[in-house]
Coordinates of C-alpha atoms in Angstrom, one line a residue:
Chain L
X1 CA 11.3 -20.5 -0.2
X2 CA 10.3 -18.7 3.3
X3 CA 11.6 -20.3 6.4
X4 CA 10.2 -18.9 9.7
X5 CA 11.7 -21.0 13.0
X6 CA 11.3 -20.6 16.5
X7 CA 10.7 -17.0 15.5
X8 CA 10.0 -15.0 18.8
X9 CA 9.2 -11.0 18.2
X10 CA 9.5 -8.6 21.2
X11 CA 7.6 -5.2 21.4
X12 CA 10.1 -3.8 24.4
X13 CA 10.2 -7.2 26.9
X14 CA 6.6 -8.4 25.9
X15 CA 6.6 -11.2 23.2
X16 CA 4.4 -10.8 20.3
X17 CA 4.5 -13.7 18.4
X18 CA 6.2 -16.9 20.7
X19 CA 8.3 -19.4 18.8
X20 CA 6.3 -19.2 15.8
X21 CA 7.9 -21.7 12.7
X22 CA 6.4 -22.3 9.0
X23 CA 7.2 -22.8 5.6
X24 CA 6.4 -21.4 2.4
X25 CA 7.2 -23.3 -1.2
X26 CA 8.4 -21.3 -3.7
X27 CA 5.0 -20.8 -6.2
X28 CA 2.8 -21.1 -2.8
X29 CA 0.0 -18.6 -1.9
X30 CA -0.5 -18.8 1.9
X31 CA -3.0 -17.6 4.1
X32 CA -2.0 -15.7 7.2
X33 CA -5.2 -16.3 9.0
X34 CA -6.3 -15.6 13.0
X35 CA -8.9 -12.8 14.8
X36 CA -7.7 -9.7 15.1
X37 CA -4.6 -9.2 17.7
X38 CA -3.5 -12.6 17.2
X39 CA -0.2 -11.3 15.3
X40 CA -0.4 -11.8 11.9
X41 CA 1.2 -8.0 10.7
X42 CA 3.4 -8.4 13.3
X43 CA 4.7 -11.6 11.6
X44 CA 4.9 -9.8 8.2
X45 CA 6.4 -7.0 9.9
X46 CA 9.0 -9.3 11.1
X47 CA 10.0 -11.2 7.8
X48 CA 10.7 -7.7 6.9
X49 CA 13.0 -7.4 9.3
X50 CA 11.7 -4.3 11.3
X51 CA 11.1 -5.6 14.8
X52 CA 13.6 -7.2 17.0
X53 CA 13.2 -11.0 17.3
X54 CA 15.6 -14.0 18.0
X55 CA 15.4 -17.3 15.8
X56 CA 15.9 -17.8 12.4
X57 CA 13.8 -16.3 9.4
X58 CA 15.3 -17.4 5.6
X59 CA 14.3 -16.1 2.2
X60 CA 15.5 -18.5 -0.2
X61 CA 18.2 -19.7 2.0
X62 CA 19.3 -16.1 2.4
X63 CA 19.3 -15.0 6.6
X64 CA 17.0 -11.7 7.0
X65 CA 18.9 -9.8 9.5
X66 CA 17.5 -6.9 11.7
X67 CA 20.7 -5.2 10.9
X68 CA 20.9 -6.1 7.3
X69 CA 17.9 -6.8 4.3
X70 CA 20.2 -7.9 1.8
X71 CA 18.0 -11.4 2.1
X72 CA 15.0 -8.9 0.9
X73 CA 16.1 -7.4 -2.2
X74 CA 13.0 -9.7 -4.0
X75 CA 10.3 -8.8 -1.8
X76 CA 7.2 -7.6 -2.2
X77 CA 5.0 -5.8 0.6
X78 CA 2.1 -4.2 0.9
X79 CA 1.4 -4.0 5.0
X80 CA -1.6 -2.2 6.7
X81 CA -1.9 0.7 4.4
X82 CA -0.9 1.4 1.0
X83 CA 2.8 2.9 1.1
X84 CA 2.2 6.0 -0.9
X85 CA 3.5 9.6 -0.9
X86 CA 0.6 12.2 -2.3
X87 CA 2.9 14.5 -3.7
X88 CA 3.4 12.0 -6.1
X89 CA 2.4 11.0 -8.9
X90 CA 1.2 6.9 -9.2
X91 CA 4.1 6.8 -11.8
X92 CA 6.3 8.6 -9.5
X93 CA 6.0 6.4 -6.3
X94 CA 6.5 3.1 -8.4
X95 CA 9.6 4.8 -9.7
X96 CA 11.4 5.5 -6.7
X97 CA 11.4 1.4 -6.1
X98 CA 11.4 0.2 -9.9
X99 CA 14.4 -0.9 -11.5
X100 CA 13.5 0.0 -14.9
X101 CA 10.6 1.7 -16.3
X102 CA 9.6 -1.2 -18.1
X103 CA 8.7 -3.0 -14.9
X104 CA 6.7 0.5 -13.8
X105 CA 5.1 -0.1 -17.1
X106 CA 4.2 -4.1 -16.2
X107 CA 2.8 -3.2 -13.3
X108 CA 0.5 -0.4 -14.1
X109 CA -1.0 -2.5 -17.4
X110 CA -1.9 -5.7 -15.4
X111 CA -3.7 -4.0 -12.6
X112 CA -5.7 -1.5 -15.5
X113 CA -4.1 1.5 -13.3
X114 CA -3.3 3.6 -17.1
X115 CA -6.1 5.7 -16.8
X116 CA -5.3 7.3 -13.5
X117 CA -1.2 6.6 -12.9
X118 CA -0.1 10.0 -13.6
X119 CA -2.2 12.0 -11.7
X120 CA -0.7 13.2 -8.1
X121 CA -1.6 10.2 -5.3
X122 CA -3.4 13.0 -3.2
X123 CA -6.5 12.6 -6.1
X124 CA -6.5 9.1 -5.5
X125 CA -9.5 7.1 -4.2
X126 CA -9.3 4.5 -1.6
X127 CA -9.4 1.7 -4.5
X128 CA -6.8 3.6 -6.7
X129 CA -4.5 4.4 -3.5
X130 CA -4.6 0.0 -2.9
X131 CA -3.9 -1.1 -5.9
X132 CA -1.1 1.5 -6.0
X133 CA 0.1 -0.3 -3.0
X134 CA 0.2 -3.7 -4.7
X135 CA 1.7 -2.3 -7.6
X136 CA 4.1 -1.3 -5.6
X137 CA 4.5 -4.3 -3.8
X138 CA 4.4 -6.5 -7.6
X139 CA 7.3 -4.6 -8.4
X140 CA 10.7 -6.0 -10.0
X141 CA 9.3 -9.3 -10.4
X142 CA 9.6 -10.5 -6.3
X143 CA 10.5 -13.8 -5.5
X144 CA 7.9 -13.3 -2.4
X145 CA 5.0 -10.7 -2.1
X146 CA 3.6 -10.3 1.4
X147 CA 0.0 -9.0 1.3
X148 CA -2.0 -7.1 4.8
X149 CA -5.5 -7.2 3.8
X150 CA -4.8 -6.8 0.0
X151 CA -8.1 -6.4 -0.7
X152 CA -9.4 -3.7 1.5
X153 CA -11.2 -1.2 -0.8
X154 CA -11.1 -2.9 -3.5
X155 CA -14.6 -3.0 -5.8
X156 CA -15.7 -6.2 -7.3
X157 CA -14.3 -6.1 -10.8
X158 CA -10.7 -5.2 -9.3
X159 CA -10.7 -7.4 -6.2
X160 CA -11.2 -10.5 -9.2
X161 CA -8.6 -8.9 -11.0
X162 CA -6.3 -8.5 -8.3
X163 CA -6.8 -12.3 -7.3
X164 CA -6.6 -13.3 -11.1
X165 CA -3.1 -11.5 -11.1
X166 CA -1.9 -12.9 -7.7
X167 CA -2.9 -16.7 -9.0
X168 CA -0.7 -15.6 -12.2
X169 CA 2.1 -14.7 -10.3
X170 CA 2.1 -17.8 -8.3
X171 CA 2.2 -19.9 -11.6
X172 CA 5.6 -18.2 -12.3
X173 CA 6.8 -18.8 -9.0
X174 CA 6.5 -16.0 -6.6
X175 CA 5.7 -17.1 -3.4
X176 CA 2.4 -14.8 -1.5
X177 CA 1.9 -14.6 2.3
X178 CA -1.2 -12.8 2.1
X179 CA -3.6 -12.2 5.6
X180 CA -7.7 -11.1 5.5
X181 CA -10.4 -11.1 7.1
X182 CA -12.4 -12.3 3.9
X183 CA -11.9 -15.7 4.6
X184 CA -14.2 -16.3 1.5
X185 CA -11.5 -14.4 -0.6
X186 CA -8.3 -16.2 0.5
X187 CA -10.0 -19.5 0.4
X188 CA -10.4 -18.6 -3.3
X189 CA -6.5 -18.6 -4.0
X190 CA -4.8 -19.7 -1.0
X191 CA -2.8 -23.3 -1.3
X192 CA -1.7 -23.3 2.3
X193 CA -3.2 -22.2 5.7
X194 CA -1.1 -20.5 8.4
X195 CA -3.3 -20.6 11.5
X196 CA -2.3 -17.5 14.6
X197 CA -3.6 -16.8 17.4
X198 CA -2.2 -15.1 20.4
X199 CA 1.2 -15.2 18.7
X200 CA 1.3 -18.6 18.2
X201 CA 1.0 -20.3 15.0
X202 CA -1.6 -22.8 15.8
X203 CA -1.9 -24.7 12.2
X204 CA 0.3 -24.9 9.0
X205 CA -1.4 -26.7 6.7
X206 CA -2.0 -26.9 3.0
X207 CA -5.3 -26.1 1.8
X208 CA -6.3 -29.8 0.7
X209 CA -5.7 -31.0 4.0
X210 CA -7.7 -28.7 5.9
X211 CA -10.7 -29.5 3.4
X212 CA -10.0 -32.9 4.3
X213 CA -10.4 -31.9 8.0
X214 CA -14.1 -30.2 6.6
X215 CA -15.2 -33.8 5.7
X216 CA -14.8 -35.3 8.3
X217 CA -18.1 -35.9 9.6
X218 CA -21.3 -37.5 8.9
X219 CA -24.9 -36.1 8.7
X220 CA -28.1 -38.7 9.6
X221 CA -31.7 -38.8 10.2
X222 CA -33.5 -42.0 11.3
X223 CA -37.0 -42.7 11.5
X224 CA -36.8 -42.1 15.6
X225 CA -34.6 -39.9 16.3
X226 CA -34.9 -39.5 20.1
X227 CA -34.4 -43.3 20.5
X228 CA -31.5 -43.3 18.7
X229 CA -30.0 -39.9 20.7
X230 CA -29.9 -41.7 23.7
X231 CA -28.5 -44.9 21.9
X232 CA -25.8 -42.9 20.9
X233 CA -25.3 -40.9 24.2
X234 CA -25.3 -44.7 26.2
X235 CA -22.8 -45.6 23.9
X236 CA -20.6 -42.3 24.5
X237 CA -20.8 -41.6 21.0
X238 CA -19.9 -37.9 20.5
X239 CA -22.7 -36.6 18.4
X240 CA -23.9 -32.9 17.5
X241 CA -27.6 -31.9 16.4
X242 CA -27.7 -30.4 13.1
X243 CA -30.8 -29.3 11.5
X244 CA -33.3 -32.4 11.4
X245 CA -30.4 -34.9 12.5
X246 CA -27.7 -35.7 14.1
X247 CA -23.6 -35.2 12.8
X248 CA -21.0 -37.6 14.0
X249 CA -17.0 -38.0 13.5
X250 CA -16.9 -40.7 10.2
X251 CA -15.2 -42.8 12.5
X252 CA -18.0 -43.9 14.1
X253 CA -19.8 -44.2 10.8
X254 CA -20.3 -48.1 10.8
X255 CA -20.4 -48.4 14.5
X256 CA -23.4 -46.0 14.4
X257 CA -25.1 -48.1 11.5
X258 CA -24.5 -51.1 13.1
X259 CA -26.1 -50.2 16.6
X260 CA -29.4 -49.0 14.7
X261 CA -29.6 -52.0 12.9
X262 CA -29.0 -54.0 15.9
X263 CA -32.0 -51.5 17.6
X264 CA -34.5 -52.3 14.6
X265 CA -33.9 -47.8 13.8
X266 CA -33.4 -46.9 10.1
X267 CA -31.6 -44.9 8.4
X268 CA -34.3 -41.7 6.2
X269 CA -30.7 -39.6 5.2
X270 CA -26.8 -40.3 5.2
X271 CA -24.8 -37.9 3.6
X272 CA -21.1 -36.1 4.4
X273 CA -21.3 -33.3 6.5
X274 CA -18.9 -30.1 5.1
X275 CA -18.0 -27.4 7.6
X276 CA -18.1 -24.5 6.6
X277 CA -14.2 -22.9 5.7
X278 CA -15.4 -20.0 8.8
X279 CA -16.5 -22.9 11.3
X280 CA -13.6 -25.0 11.1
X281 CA -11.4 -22.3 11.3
X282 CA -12.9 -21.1 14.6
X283 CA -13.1 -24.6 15.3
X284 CA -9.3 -25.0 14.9
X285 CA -8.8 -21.5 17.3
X286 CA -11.0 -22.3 20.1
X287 CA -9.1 -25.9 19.9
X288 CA -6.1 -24.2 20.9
X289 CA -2.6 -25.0 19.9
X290 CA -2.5 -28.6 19.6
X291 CA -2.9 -28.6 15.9
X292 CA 0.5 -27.7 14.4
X293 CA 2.5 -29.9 11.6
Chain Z
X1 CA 23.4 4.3 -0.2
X2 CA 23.6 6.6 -3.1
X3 CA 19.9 5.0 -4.3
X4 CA 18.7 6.1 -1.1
X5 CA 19.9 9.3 -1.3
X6 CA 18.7 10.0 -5.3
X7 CA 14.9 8.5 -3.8
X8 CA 15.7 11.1 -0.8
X9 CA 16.6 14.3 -2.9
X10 CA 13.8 13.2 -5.7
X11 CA 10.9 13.1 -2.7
X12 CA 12.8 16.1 -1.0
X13 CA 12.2 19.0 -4.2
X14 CA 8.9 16.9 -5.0
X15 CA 7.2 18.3 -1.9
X16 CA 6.0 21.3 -2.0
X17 CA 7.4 22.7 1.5
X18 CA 11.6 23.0 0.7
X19 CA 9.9 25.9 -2.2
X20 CA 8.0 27.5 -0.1
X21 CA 11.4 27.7 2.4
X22 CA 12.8 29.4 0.1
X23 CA 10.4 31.6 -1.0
X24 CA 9.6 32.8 3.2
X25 CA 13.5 33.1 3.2
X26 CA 12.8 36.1 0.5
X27 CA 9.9 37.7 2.1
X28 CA 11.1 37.3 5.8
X29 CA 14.5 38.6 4.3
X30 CA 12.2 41.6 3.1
X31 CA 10.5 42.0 6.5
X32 CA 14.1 42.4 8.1
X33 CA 15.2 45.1 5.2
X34 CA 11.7 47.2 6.0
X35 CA 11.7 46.9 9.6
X36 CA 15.9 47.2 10.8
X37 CA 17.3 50.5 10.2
X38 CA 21.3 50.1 10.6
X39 CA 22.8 49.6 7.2
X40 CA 25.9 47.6 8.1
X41 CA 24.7 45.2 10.8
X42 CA 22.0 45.0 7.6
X43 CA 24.5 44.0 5.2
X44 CA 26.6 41.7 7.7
X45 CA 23.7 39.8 9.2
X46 CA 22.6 39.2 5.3
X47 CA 19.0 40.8 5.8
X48 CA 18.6 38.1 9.2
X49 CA 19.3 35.5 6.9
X50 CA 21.4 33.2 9.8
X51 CA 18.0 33.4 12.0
X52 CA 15.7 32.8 9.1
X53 CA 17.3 29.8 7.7
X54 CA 17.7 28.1 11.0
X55 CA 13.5 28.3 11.4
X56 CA 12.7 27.1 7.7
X57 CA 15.7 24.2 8.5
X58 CA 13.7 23.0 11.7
X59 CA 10.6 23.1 10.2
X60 CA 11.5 21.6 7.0
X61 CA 13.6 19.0 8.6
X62 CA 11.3 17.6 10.9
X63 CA 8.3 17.3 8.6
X64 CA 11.0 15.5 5.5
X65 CA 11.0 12.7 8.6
X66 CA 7.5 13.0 9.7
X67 CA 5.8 12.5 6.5
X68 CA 7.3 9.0 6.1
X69 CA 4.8 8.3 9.3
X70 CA 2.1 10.6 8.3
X71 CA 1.9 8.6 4.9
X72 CA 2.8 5.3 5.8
X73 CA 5.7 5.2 3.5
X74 CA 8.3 4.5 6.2
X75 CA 7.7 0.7 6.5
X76 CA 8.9 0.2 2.5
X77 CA 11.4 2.9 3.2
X78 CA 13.3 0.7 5.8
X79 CA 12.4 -2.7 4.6
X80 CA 13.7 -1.6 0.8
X81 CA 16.9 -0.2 2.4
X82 CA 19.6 -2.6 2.9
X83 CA 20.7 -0.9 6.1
X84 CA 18.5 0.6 8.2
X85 CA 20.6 4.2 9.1
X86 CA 21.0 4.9 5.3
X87 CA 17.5 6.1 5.3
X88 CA 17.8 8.2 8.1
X89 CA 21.5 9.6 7.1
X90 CA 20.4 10.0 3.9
X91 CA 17.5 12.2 5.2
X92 CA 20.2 14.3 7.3
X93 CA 22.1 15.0 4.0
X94 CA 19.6 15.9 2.1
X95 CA 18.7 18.3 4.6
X96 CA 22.3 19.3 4.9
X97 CA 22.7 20.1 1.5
X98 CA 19.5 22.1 1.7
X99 CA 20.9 24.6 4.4
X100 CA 23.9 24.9 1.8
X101 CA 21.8 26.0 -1.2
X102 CA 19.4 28.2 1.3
X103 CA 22.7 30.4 2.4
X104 CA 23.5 30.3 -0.9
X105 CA 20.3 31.4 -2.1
X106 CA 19.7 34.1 0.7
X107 CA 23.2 35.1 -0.4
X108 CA 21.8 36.1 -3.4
X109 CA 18.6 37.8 -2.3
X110 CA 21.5 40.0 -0.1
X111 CA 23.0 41.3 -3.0
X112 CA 20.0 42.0 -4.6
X113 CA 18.2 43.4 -1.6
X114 CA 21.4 45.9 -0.6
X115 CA 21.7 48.9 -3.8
X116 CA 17.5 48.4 -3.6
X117 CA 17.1 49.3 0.5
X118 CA 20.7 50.6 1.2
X119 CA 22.0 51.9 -2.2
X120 CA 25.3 53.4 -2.7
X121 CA 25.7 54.5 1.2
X122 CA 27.5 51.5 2.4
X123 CA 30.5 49.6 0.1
X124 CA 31.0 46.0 0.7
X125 CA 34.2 46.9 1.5
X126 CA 33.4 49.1 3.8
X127 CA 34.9 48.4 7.1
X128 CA 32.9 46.7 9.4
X129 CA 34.8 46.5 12.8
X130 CA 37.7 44.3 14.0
X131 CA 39.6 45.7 10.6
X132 CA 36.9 43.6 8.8
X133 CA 35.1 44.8 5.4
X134 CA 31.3 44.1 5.8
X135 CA 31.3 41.9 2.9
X136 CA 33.9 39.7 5.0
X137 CA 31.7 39.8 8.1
X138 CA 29.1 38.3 6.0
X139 CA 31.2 36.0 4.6
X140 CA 31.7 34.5 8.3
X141 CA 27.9 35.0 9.5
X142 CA 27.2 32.3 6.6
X143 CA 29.9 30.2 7.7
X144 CA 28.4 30.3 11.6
X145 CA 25.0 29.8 10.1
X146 CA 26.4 26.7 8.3
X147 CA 28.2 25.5 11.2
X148 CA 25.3 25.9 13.1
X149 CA 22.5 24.4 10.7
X150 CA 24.2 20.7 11.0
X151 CA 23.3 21.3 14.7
X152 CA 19.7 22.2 13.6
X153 CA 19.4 19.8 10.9
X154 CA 20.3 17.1 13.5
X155 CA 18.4 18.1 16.6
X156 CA 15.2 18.4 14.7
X157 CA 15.8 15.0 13.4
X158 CA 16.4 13.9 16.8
X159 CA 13.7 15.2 18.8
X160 CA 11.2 13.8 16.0
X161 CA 12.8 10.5 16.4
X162 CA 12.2 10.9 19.9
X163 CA 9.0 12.9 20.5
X164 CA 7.1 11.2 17.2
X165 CA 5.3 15.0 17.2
X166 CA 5.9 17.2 14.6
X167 CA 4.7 20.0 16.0
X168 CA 6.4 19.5 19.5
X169 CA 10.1 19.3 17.5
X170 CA 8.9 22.7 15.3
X171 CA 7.9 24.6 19.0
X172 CA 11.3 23.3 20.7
X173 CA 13.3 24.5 17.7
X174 CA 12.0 27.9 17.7
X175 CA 12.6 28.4 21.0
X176 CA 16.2 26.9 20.8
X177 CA 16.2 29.2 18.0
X178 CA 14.5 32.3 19.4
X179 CA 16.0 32.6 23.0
X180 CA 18.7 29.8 23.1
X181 CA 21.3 32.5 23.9
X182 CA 19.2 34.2 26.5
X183 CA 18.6 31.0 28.0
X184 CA 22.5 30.0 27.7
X185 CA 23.5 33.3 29.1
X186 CA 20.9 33.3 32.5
X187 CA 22.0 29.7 33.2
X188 CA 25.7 30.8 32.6
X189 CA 25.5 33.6 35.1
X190 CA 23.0 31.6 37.4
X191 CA 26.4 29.3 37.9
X192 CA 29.2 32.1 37.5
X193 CA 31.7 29.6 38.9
X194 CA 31.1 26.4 36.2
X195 CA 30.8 29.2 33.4
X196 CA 33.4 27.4 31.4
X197 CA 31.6 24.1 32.2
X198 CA 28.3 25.1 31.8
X199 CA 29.3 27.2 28.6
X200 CA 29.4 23.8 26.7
X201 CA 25.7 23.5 27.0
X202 CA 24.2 22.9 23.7
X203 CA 22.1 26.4 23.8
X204 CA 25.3 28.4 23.4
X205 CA 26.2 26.7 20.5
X206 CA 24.0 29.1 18.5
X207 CA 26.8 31.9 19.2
X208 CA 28.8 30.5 16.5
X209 CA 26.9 32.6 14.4
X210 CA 27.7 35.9 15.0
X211 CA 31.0 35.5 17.2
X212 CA 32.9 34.5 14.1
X213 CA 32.6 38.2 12.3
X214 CA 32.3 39.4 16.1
X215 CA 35.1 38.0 18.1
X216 CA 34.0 40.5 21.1
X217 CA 31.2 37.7 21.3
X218 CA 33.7 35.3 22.8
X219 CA 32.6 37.5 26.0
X220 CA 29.4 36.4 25.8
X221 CA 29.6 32.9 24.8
X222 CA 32.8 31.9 27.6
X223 CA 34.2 29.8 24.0
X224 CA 36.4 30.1 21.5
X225 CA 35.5 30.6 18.0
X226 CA 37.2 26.9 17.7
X227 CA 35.4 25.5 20.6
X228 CA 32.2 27.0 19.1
X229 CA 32.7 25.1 16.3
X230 CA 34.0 22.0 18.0
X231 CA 31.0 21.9 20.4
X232 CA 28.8 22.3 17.4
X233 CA 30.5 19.3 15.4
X234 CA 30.2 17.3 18.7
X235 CA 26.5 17.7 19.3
X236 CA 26.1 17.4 15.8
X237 CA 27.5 14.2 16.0
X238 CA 25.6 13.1 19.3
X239 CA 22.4 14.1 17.8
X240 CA 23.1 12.0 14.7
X241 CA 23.8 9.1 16.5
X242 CA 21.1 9.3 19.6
X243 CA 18.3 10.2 16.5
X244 CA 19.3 7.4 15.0
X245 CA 19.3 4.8 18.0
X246 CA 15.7 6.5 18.8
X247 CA 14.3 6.3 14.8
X248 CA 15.8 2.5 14.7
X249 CA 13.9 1.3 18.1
X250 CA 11.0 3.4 17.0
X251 CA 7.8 1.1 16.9
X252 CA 6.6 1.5 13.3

């Protein structure tokens, strides 16, 4: 649904993002993930078609041009801060982009916005004024929403709703490139990762993969653990102390239990180890670049 | 393009600032009636109505541009546009079209402000000078004034694009506005010999005003009344297109 290749996005001379490429399914919700400065709203920013880059970026085979957003007229956006004049009513801002009132109307009763949508935008709070954005950006029935921080002053109740309507969406085939900090939040919904940093897009990934990547190692604890750290370090057996034992790569799972056996050492605990979503993430960016499709 | 410009002209008489134009164009039209004493130049100049409409147009013209930065609203207005400059020429007509129904408004504060300060003393059809009735120098003042507001219009448009400060574009305009013709006229005589070069220089281009109902203003401005109005069409053009370049490679 989106194609992104060998994108390469120039503030003046000075490249922002370098060569980035990914893919989006249609019905996909991907995560634009990486610290802050890596590039992500510059990368939405760009599928917009508001900076100057070279390569190719397709919406539904359709070519978004600098020059012409033709290849936009189903897109969504909500980027950095909710797009809002205050002079306005809620109603009134949805209008100037709706196409009929009915889709004002959809909007406005699936994000529980009745209560407040015709009062002027200046009266707004911060959680009134963001899910005006995403209304906003919901609008029309998009073939592709892309979300900056969605979530950003948001209260509990409507952060769930806003996730519950997103997933919805998604069933019915709009595709979501959504970025945020809350990892916690996007692991909730996301179905594919899209790893930046420093412009680069260091991972693209669906979700059940990376977890994949979270299992990967073992946790342990014999009945002498010293003896069996310096086992393992003789053997060059990459291991990491966690808590009361010792985590390895499940690779080395039965090499590890047959060296202990072979050492007269027992085994007190074996069970998978889970990274944390966080940790392997920052895992993944302090590895560098080396992890791309 | 015609969506843009329907969003444009919806956002345009939503904000509150195009009313309150017009309603400073009536009391600064009042001001003028209180505090100039000749009748006729009263009645030709339209109460001030030329100056007074080109400082509500700069003002109004750069903040219609600003706010889409102020509010963050300009990132949905270009990516929702199918071509970048209809935003911003939609924006210049609007604001166009807005110095039309401003003359045309002050127009009407004239007639009712001359029988309530001037009364019966001076006719319409009075004449003026040049074999001219008054109400026919007015009729070419508004003519200038409209000449000269698509200069206006597209400077202030310009210089925001450029200087990203609202308040820098307002303080440039009212000086363009306020002493453009002194300034034209010292850097015309500082350079006697380029006169006819130097009289192309976009501050004289506010002469189109007044020389049209006052052809004695040729004198002053080293142009034609058709060169006036050329040179205005031509800067008017150059602004349009160098604002545009500047709003485009704007960093948003």
């Amino acid at each position: 649904m989106l194609t992104v290749q060998a994108m390469t996005t120039y503030i003046g001379h000075k490249q922002i993002i370098k060569q980035g490429s990914f893919e989006v399914a249609a019905g996909d919700i991907a995560g634009l993930i990486g610290p802050n400065g890596a590039g992500k709203t510059t990368i939405m920013k760009t599928i917009l078609g508001l900076m100057v880059f070279t390569g190719q970026i397709q919406i539904n085979h359709q070519t978004v041009l600098e020059q012409d957003h033709h290849a936009l007229a189903k897109v969504g956006a909500l980027i950095e801060h909710p797009a809002i004049y205050p002079f306005l009513t809620g109603w009134d801002n949805l209008r100037l982009y709706a196409q009929t009132a009915a889709n004002i109307q959809t909007v406005v009763t699936q994000l529980a916005m009745t209560t407040f949508i015709r009062q002027k935008a200046k009266d707004y709070s911060l959680g009134m004024k963001q899910k005006l954005g995403i209304a906003l950006a919901l609008l029309n029935q998009p073939e592709l929403v892309l979300l900056d921080e969605p979530m950003n002053g948001l209260d509990i109740e409507a952060t769930i709703l806003v996730r519950k309507i997103i997933k919805q969406y998604a069933r019915d085939g709009t595709t979501f490139l959504i970025s945020s900090h809350i990892l916690g939040e996007l692991q909730k919904i996301m179905t594919d990762v899209i790893l930046v940093n420093e412009g680069r897009i260091v991972l693209n990934q669906p979700i059940h993969k990376l977890n994949q990547l979270r299992q990967q190692r073992c946790h342990f604890v014999t009945d002498d653990m010293p003896t069996t750290v310096k086992l393992l370090q003789a053997q060059k057996i990459p291991i990491k102390s966690v808590h009361d034992g010792l985590s390895i790569d499940r690779g080395y799972l039965f090499q590890v239990q047959d060296l202990l056996a072979a050492h007269n050492l027992h085994l007190l605990a074996l069970s998978p180890y889970d990274v944390s979503f966080e940790q392997l993430i920052v895992h993944l960016l302090t590895q560098g670049n080396g992890a791309g499709r | 393009m015609i969506i843009n410009l329907q969003r444009e002209f919806h956002k345009f008489w939503q904000e509150r600032l195009p009313w309150y134009g017009v309603v400073g164009l009536g009391l600064l039209m009042g001001y003028t009636a209180i505090t100039t004493t000749d009748a006729q130049t009263l009645m030709a100049q339209g109460f001030g109505i030329d100056q007074w409409v080109i400082i509500i147009l700069i003002t109004v013209s750069s903040q219609f541009l600003a706010m889409e930065y102020q509010n963050h609203t300009i990132l949905n207005l270009l990516y929702r546009a199918r071509h970048q400059w209809q935003v911003y020429f939609a924006k210049a007509l609007v604001l166009i079209s807005y110095s039309g129904l401003l003359l045309c408004i002050g127009s009407v504060f004239t007639f009712l402000l001359k029988p309530l300060v001037i009364g019966a003393r001076d006719s319409w059809f009075t004449a003026a000078q040049q074999s001219q009735t008054l109400s026919q120098a007015f009729l070419l003042n508004q003519v200038g004034t409209l000449v000269y507001s698509l200069f206006v219009v597209t400077l202030a448009l310009c210089l925001l694009a450029i200087v990203h400060v609202n308040g820098v574009v307002i303080g440039i305009g009212l000086i363009v506005g306020f002493w453009g013709v002194n300034i034209s006229r010292a850097i015309m005589l500082a350079s006697s010999n380029l006169a006819k070069v130097v009289a192309w220089n976009p501050l004289n281009m506010i002469n189109v005003i007044t020389q049209l109902s006052e052809p004695s203003g040729q004198k002053i401005s080293n142009l034609t009344n058709g060169q006036l109005i050329g040179g205005n069409l031509i800067y008017t053009a150059l602004f349009l297109s160098l604002g545009y370049i500047c709003f485009k490679h704007r960093h948003i």
